[in-house]
PDB file of C-alpha atoms and ligand atoms in Angstrom:
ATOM      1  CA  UNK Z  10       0.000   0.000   0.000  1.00 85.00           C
ATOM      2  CA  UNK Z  11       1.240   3.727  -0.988  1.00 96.00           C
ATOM      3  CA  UNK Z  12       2.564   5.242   2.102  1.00 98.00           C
ATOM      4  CA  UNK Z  13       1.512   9.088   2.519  1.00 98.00           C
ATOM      5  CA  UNK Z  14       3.516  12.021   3.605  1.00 98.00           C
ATOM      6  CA  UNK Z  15       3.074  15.906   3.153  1.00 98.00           C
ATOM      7  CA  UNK Z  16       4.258  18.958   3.473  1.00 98.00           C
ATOM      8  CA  UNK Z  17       2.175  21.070   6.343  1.00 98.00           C
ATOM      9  CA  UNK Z  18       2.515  25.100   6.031  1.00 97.00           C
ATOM     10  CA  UNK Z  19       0.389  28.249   5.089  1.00 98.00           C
ATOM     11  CA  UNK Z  20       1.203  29.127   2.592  1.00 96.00           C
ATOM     12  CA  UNK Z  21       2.789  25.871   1.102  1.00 97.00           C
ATOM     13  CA  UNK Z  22       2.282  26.323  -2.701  1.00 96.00           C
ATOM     14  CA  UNK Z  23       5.978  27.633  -3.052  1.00 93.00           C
ATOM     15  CA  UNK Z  24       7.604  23.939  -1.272  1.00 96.00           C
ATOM     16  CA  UNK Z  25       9.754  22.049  -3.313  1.00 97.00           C
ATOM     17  CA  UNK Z  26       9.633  19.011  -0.679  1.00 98.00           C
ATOM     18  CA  UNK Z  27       7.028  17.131  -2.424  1.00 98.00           C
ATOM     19  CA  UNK Z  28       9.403  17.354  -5.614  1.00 98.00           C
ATOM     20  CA  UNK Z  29      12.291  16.224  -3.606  1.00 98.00           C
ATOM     21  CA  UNK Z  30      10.521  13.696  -2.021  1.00 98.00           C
ATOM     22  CA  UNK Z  31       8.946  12.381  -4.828  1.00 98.00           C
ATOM     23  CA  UNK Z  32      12.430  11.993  -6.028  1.00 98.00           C
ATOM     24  CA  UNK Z  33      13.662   9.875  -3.355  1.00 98.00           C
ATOM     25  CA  UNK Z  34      11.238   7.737  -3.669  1.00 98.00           C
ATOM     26  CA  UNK Z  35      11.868   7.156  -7.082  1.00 98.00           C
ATOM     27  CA  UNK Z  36      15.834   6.931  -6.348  1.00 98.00           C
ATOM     28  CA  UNK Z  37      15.087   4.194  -4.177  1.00 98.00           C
ATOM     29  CA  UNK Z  38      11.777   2.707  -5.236  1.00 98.00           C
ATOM     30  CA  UNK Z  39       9.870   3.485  -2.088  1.00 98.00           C
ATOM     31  CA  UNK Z  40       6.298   3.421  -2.141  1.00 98.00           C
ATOM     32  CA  UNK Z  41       4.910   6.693  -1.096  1.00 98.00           C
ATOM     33  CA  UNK Z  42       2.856   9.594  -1.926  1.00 98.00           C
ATOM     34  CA  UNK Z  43       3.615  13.046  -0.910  1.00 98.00           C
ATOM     35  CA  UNK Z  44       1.519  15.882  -1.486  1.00 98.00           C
ATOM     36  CA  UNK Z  45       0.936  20.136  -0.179  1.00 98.00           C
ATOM     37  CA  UNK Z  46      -1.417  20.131   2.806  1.00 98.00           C
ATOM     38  CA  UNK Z  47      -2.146  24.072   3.635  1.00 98.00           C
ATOM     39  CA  UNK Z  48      -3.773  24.263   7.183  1.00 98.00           C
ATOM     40  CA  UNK Z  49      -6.213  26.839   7.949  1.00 98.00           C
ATOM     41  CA  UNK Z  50      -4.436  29.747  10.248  1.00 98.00           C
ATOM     42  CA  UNK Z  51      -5.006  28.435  13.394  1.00 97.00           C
ATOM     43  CA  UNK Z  52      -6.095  24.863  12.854  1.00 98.00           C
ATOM     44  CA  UNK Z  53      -2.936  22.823  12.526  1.00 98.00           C
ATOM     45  CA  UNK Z  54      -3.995  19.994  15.126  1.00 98.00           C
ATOM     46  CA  UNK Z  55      -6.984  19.703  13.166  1.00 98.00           C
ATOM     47  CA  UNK Z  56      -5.611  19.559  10.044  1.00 98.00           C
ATOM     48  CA  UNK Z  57      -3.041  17.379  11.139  1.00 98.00           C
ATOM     49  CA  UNK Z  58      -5.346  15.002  12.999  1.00 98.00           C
ATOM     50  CA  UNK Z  59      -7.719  14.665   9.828  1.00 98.00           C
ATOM     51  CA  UNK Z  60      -4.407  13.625   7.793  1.00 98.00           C
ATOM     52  CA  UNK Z  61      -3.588  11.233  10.452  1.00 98.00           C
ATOM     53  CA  UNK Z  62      -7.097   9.420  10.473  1.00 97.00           C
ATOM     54  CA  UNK Z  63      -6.631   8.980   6.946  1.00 96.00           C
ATOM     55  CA  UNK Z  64      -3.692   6.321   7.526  1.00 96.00           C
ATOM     56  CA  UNK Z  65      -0.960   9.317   6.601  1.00 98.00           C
ATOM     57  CA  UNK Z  66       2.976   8.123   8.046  1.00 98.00           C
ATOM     58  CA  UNK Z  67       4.377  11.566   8.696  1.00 98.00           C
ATOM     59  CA  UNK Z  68       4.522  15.191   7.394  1.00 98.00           C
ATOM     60  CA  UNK Z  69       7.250  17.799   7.130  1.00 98.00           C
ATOM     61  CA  UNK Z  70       6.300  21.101   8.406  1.00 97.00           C
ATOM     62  CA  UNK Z  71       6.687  24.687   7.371  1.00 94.00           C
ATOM     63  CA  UNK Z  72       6.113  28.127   8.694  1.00 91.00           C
ATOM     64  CA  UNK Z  73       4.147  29.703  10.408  1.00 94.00           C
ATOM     65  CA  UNK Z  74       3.421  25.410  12.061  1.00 96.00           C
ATOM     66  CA  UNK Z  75       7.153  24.479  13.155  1.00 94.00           C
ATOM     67  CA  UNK Z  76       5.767  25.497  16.961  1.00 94.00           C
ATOM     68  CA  UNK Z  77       2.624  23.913  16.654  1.00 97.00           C
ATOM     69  CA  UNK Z  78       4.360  20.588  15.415  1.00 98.00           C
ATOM     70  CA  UNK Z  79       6.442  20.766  18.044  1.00 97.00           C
ATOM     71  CA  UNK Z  80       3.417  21.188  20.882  1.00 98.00           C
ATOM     72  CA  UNK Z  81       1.824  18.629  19.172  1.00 98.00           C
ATOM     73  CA  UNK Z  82       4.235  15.614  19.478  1.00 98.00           C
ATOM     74  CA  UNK Z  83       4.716  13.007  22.215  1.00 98.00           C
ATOM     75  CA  UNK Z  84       7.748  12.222  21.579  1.00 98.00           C
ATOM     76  CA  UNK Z  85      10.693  14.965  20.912  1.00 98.00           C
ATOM     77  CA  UNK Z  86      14.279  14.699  20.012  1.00 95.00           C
ATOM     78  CA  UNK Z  87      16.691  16.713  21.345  1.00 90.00           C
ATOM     79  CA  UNK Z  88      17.188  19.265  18.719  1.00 89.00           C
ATOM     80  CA  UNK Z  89      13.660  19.925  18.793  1.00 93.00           C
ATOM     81  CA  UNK Z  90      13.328  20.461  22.273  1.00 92.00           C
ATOM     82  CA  UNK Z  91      16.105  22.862  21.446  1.00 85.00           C
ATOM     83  CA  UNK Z  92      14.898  24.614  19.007  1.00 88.00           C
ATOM     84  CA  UNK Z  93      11.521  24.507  20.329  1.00 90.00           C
ATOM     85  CA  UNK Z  94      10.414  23.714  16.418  1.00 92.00           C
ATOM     86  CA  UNK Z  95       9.958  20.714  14.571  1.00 96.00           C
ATOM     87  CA  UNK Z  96       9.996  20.208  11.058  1.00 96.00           C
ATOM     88  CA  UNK Z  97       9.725  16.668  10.823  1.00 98.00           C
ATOM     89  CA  UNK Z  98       6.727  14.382  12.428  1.00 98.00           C
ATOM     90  CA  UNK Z  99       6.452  10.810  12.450  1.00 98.00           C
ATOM     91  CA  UNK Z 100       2.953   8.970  13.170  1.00 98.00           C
ATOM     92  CA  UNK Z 101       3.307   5.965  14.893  1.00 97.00           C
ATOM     93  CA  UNK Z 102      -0.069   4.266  16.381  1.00 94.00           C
ATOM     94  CA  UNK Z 103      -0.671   6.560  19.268  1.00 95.00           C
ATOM     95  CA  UNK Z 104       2.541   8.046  19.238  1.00 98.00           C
ATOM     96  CA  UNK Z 105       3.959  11.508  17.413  1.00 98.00           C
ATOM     97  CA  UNK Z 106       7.579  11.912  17.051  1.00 98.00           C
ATOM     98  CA  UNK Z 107       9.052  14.779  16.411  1.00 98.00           C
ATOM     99  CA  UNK Z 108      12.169  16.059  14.625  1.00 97.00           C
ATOM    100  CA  UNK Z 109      14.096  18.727  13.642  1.00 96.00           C
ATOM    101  CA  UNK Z 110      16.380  18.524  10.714  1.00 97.00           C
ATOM    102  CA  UNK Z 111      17.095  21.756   9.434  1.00 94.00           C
ATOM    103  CA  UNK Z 112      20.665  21.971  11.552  1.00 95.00           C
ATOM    104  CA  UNK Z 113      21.762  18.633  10.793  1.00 96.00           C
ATOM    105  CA  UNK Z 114      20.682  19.628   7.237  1.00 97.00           C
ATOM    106  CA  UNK Z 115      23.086  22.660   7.166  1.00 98.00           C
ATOM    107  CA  UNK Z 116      26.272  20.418   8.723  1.00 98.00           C
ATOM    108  CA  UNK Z 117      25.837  17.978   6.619  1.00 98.00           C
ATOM    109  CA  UNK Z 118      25.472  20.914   3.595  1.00 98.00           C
ATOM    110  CA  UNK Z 119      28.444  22.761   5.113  1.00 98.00           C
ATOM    111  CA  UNK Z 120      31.390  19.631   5.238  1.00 98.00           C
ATOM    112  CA  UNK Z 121      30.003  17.125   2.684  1.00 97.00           C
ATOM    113  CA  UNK Z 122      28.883  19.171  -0.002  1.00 98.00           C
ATOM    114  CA  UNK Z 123      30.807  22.555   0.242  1.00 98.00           C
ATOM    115  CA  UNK Z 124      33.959  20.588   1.687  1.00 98.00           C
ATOM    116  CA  UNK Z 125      33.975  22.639   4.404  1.00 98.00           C
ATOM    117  CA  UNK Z 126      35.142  21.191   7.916  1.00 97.00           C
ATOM    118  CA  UNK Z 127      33.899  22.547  11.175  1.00 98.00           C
ATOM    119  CA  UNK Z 128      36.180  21.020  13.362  1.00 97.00           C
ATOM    120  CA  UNK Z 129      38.491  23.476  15.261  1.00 97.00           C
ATOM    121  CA  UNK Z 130      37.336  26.663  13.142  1.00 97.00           C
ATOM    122  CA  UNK Z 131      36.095  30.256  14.094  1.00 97.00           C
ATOM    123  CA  UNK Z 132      32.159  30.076  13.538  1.00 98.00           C
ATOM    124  CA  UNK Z 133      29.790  33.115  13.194  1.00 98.00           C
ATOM    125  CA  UNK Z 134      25.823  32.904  13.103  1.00 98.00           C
ATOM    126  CA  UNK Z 135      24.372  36.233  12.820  1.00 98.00           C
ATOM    127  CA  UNK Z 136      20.068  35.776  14.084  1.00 97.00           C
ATOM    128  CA  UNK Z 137      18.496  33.783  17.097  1.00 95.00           C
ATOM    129  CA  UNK Z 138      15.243  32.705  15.484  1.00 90.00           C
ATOM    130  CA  UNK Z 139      13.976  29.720  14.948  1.00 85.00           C
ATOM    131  CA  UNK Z 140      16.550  29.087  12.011  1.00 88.00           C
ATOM    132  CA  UNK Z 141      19.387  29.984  14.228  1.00 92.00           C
ATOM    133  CA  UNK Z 142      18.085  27.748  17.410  1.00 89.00           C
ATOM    134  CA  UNK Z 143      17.656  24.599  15.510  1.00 87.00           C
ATOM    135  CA  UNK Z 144      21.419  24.526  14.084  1.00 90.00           C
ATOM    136  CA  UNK Z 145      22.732  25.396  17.135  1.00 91.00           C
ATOM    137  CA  UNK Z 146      23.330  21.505  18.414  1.00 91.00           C
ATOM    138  CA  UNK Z 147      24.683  20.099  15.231  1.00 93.00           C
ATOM    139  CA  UNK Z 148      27.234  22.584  15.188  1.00 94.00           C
ATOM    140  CA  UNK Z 149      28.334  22.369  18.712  1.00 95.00           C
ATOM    141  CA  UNK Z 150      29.020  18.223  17.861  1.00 95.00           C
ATOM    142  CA  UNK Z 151      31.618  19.069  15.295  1.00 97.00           C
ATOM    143  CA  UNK Z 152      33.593  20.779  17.542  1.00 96.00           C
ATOM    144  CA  UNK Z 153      34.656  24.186  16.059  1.00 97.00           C
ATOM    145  CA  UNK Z 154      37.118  26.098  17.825  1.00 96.00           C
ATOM    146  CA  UNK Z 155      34.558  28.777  18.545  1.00 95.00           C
ATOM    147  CA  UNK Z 156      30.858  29.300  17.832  1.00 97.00           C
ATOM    148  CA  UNK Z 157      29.440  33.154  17.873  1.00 98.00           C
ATOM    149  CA  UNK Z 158      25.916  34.077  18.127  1.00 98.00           C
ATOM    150  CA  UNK Z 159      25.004  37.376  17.339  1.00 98.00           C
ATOM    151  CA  UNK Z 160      21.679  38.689  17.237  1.00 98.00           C
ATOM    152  CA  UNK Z 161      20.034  42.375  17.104  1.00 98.00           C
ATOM    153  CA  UNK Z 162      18.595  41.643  20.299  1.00 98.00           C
ATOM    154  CA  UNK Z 163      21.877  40.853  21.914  1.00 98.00           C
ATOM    155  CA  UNK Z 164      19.711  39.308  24.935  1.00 98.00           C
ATOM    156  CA  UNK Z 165      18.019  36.538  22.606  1.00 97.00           C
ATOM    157  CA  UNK Z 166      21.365  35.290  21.873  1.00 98.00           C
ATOM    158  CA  UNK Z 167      23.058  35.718  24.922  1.00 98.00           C
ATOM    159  CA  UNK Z 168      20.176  33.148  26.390  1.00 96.00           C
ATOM    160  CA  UNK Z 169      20.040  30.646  23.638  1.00 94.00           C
ATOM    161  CA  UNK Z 170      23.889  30.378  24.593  1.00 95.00           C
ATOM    162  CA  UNK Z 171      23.514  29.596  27.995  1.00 95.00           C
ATOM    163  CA  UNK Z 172      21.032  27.140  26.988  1.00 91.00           C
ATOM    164  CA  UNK Z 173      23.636  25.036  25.267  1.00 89.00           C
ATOM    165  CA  UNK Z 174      26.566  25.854  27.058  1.00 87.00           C
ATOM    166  CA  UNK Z 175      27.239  22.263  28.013  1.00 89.00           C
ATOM    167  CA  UNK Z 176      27.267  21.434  24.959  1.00 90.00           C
ATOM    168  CA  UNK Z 177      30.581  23.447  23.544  1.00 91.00           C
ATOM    169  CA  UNK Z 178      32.499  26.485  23.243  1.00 91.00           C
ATOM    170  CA  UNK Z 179      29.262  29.390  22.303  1.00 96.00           C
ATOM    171  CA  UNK Z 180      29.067  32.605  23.145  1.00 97.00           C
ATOM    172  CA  UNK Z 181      26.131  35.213  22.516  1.00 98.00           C
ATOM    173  CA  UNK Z 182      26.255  38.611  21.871  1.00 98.00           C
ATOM    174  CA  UNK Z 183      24.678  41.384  19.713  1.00 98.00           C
ATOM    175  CA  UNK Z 184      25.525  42.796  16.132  1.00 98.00           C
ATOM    176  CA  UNK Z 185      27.707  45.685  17.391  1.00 96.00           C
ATOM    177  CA  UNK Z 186      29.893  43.561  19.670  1.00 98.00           C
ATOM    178  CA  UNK Z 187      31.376  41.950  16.658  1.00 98.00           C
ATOM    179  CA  UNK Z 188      33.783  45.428  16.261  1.00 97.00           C
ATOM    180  CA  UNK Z 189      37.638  43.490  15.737  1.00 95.00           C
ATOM    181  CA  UNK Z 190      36.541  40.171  15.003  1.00 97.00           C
ATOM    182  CA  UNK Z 191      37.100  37.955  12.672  1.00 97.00           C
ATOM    183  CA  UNK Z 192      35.414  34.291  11.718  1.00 98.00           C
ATOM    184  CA  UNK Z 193      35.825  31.762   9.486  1.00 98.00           C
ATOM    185  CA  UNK Z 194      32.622  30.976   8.445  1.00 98.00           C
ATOM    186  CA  UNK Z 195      29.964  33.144   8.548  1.00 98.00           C
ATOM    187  CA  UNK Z 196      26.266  32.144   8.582  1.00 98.00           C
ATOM    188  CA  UNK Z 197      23.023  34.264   7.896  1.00 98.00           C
ATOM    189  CA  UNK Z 198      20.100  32.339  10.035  1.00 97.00           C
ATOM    190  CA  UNK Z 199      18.242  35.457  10.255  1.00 96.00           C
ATOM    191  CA  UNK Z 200      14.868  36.839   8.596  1.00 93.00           C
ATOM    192  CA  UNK Z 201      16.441  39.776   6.819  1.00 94.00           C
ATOM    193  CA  UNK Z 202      16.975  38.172   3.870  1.00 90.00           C
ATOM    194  CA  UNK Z 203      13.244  37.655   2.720  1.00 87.00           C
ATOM    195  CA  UNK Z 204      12.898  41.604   3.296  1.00 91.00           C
ATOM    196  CA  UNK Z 205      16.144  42.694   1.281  1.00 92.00           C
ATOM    197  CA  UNK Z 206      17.071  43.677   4.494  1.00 94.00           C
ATOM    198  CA  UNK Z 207      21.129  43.096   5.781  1.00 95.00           C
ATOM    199  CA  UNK Z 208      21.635  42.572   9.368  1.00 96.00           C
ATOM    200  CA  UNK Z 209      23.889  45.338  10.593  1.00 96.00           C
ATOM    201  CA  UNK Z 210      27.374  43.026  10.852  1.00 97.00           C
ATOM    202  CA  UNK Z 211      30.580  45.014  10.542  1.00 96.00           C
ATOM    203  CA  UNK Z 212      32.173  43.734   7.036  1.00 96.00           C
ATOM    204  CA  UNK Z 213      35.201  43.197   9.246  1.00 96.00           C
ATOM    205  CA  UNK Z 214      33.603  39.834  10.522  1.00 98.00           C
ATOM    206  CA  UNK Z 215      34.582  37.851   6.898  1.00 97.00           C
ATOM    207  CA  UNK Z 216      38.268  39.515   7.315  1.00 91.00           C
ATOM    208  CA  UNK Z 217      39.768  35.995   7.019  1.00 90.00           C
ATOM    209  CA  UNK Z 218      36.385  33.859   5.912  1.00 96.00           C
ATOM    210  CA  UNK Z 219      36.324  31.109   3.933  1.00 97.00           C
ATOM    211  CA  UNK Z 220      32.745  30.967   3.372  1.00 98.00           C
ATOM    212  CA  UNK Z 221      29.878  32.742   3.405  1.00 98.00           C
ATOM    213  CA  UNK Z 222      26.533  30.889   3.869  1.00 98.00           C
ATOM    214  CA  UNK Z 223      22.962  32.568   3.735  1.00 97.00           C
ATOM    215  CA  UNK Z 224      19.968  29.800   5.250  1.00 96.00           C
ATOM    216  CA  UNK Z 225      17.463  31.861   3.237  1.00 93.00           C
ATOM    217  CA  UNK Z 226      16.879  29.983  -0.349  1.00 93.00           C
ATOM    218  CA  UNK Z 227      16.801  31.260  -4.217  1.00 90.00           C
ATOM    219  CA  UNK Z 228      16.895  34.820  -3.138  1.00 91.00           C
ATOM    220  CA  UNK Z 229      20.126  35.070  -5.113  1.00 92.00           C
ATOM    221  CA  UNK Z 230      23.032  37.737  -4.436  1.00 95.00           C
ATOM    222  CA  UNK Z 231      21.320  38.867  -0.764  1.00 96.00           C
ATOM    223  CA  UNK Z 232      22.670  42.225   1.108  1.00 96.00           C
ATOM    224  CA  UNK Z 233      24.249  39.447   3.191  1.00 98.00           C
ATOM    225  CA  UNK Z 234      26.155  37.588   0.481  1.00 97.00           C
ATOM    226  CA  UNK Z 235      27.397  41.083  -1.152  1.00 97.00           C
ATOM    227  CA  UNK Z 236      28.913  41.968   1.764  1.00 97.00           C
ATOM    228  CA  UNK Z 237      30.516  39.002   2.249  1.00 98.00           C
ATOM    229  CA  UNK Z 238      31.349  39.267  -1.475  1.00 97.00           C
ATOM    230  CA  UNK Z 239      32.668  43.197  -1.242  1.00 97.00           C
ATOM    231  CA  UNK Z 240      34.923  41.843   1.432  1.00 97.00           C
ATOM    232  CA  UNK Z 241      36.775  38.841  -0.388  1.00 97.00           C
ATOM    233  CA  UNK Z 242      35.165  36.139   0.892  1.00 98.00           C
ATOM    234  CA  UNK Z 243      35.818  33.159  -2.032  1.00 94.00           C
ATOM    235  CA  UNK Z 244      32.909  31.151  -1.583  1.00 97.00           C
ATOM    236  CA  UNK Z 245      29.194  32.377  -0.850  1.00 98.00           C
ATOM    237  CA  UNK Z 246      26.322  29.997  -0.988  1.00 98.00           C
ATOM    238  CA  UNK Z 247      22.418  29.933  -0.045  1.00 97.00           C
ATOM    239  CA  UNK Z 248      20.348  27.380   1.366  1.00 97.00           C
ATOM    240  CA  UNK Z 249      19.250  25.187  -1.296  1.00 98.00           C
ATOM    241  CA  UNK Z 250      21.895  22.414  -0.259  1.00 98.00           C
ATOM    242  CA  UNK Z 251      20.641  22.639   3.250  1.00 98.00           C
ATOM    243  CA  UNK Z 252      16.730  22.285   2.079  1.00 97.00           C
ATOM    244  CA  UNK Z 253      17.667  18.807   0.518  1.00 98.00           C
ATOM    245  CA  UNK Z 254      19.747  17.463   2.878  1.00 98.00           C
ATOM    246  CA  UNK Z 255      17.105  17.978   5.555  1.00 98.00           C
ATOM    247  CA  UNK Z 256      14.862  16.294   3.416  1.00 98.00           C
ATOM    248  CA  UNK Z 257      17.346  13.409   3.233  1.00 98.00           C
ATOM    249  CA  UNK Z 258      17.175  12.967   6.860  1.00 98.00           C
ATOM    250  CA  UNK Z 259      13.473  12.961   7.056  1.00 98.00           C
ATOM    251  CA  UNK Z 260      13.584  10.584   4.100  1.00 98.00           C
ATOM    252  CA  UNK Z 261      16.071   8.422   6.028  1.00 98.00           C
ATOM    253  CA  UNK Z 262      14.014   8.696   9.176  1.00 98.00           C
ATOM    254  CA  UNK Z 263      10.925   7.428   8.057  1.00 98.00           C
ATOM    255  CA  UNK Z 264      12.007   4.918   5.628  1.00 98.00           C
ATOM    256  CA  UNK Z 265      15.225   3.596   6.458  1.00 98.00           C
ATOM    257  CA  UNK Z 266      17.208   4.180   3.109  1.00 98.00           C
ATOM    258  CA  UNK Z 267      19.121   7.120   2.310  1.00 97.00           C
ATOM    259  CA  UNK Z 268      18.981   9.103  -0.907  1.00 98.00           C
ATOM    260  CA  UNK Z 269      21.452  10.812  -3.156  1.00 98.00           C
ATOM    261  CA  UNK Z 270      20.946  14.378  -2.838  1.00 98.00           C
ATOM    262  CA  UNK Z 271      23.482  15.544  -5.243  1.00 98.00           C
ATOM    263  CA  UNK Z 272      21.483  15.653  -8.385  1.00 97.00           C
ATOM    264  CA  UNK Z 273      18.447  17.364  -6.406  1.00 98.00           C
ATOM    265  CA  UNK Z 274      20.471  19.896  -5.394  1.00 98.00           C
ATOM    266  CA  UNK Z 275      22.047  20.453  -8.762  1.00 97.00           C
ATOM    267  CA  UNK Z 276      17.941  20.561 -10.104  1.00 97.00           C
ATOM    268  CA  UNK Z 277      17.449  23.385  -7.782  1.00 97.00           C
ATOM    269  CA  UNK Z 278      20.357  25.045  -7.517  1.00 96.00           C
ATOM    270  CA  UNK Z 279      19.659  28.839  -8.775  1.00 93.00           C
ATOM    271  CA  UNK Z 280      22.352  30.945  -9.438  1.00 91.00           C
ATOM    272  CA  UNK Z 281      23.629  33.652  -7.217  1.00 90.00           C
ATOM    273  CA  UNK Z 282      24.649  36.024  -9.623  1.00 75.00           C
TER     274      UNK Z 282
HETATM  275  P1  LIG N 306      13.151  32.462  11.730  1.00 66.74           P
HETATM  276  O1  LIG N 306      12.280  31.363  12.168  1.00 66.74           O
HETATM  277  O2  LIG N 306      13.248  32.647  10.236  1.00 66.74           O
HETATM  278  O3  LIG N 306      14.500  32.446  12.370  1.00 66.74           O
HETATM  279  P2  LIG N 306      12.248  34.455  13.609  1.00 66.74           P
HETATM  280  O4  LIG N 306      12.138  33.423  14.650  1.00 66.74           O
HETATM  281  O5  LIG N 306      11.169  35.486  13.465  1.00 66.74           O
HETATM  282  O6  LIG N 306      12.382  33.820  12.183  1.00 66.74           O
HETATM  283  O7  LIG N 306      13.650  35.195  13.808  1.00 66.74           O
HETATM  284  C1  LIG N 306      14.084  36.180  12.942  1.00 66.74           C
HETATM  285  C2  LIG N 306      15.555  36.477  13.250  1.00 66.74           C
HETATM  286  O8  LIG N 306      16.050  37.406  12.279  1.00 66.74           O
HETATM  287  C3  LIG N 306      15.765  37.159  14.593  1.00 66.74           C
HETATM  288  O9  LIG N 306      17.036  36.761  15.087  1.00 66.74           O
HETATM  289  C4  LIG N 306      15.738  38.651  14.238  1.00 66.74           C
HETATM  290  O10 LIG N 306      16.423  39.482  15.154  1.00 66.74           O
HETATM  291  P3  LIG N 306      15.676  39.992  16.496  1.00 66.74           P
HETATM  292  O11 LIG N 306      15.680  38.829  17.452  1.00 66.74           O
HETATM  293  O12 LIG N 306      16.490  41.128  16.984  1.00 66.74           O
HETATM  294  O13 LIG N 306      14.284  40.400  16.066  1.00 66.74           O
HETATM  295  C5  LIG N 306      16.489  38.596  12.932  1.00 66.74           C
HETATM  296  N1  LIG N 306      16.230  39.733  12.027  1.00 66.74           N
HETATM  297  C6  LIG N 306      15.118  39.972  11.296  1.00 66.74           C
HETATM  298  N2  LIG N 306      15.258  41.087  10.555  1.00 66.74           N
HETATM  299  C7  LIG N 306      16.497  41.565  10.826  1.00 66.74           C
HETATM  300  C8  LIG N 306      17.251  42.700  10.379  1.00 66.74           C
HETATM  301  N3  LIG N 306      16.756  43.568   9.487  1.00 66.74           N
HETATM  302  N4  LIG N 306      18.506  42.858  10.858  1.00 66.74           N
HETATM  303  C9  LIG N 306      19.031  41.992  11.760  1.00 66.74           C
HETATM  304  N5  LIG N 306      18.368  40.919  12.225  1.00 66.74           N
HETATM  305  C10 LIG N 306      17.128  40.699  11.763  1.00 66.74           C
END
């Protein structure tokens, strides 16, 4: 019997996860069927429940819902309950699991497919959102020599810190406090993006970067990335690599195989220029 998945948000007509999805399955001649479910504002559970009675296996989960997924499992992982989010569910009988892939998703983005290694370098993530909070614990694990949160509310970031403190060498702070210093990586994980907007980071920050990485997807050359571009930074790239390799982790969750995401990300790959 077809297995069904979907992807839960409002609006949802943009996703590409029921493309890459559909992909994977065909990679690796799974058996499912997964669609767009938009929920009313306001009526995820509902919507969610009614998919559920219908014999559905698990949905993905986009804005504004990633907080209502999260509220609405029974069983979370521990980057959700980080992150607070999930954007991953699995239906199991009585039980709802909940994930959140979207940090392991940018790791895995970062060092397999960019090449990039985390270990032992200078890391800066400018935003303490929701995009920021779920990365935070998959970056800790690979050890970098430091990890900087910045935020425009210095206060957001400073807190989310302490939250993970046990788990490696982070520090928050606000934009200005990043005066002097310089990073190896640099990350965008806030909002700006979507509003043309760049987050006031001294260009200083990508004195000795190797790469420049904005979460946001297919909004091309961002304020972010020109700034990082302006300042010599060799290698910029956006989110798209990030969006698929979360999905692979879902995929790998629910099914048990893993797919190749190199030629989906090469499909949606829109260039920066
Ligand atoms: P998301 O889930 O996309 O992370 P969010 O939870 O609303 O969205 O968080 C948005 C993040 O982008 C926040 O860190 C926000 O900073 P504040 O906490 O100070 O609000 C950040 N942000 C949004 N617009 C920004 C801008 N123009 N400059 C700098 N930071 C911005």
């Amino acid at each position: 019997m077809t297995d069904r998945y979907a992807i839960v948000g409002n609006p949802v007509g943009f996703s590409k996860s029921p493309l890459i999805h559909t992909e994977f399955a065909r990679q690796t001649g799974q058996d499912i069927e997964y669609t767009r479910l938009e929920a009313p504002l306001g009526r995820f559970k509902e919507t969610v429940d009614a998919f559920r009675a219908a014999g559905a296996k698990g949905v993905n989960i986009t804005a504004p819902f990633k907080l209502d997924a999260f509220a609405y499992a029974s069983d979370v992982s521990e980057a959700a309950r980080l992150a607070g989010a999930a954007n991953a569910l699995s239906f199991e009988g009585d039980r709802v699991r909940a994930e959140n892939f979207d940090g392991i998703g940018l790791v895995n983005d970062i060092q397999r497919n960019l090449g990039f290694s985390l270990q032992g370098k200078r890391v800066l993530m400018l935003g303490a959102g929701g995009a920021a909070r779920g990365a935070l614990l998959p970056f800790l694990a690979q050890q970098p020599a430091e990890f900087v949160l910045a935020n425009r509310t210095a206060a957001k970031a400073q807190a989310l810190a302490r939250q993970c403190e046990g788990a490696g060498s982070i520090r928050g702070c606000g934009l200005q406090d990043l005066e002097g210093l310089r990073f190896d990586i640099v990350l965008n994980a806030t909002s700006a993006s979507l509003t043309g907007e760049l987050p006031a980071v001294p260009a200083s920050v990508f004195g000795s970067a190797q790469l420049a990485y904005e979460l946001a997807y297919a909004k091309g050359l961002t304020p972010f990335l020109r700034l990082a571009q302006g300042a010599g930074v060799q290698r910029l790239a956006d989110g798209v690599g990030m969006l698929v390799e979360q999905a692979a982790e879902a995929f790998q969750w629910w099914r048990g195989v893993r797919p190749d995401t190199a030629p989906l990300i090469r499909q949606l790959t829109v260039p920066l220029a």
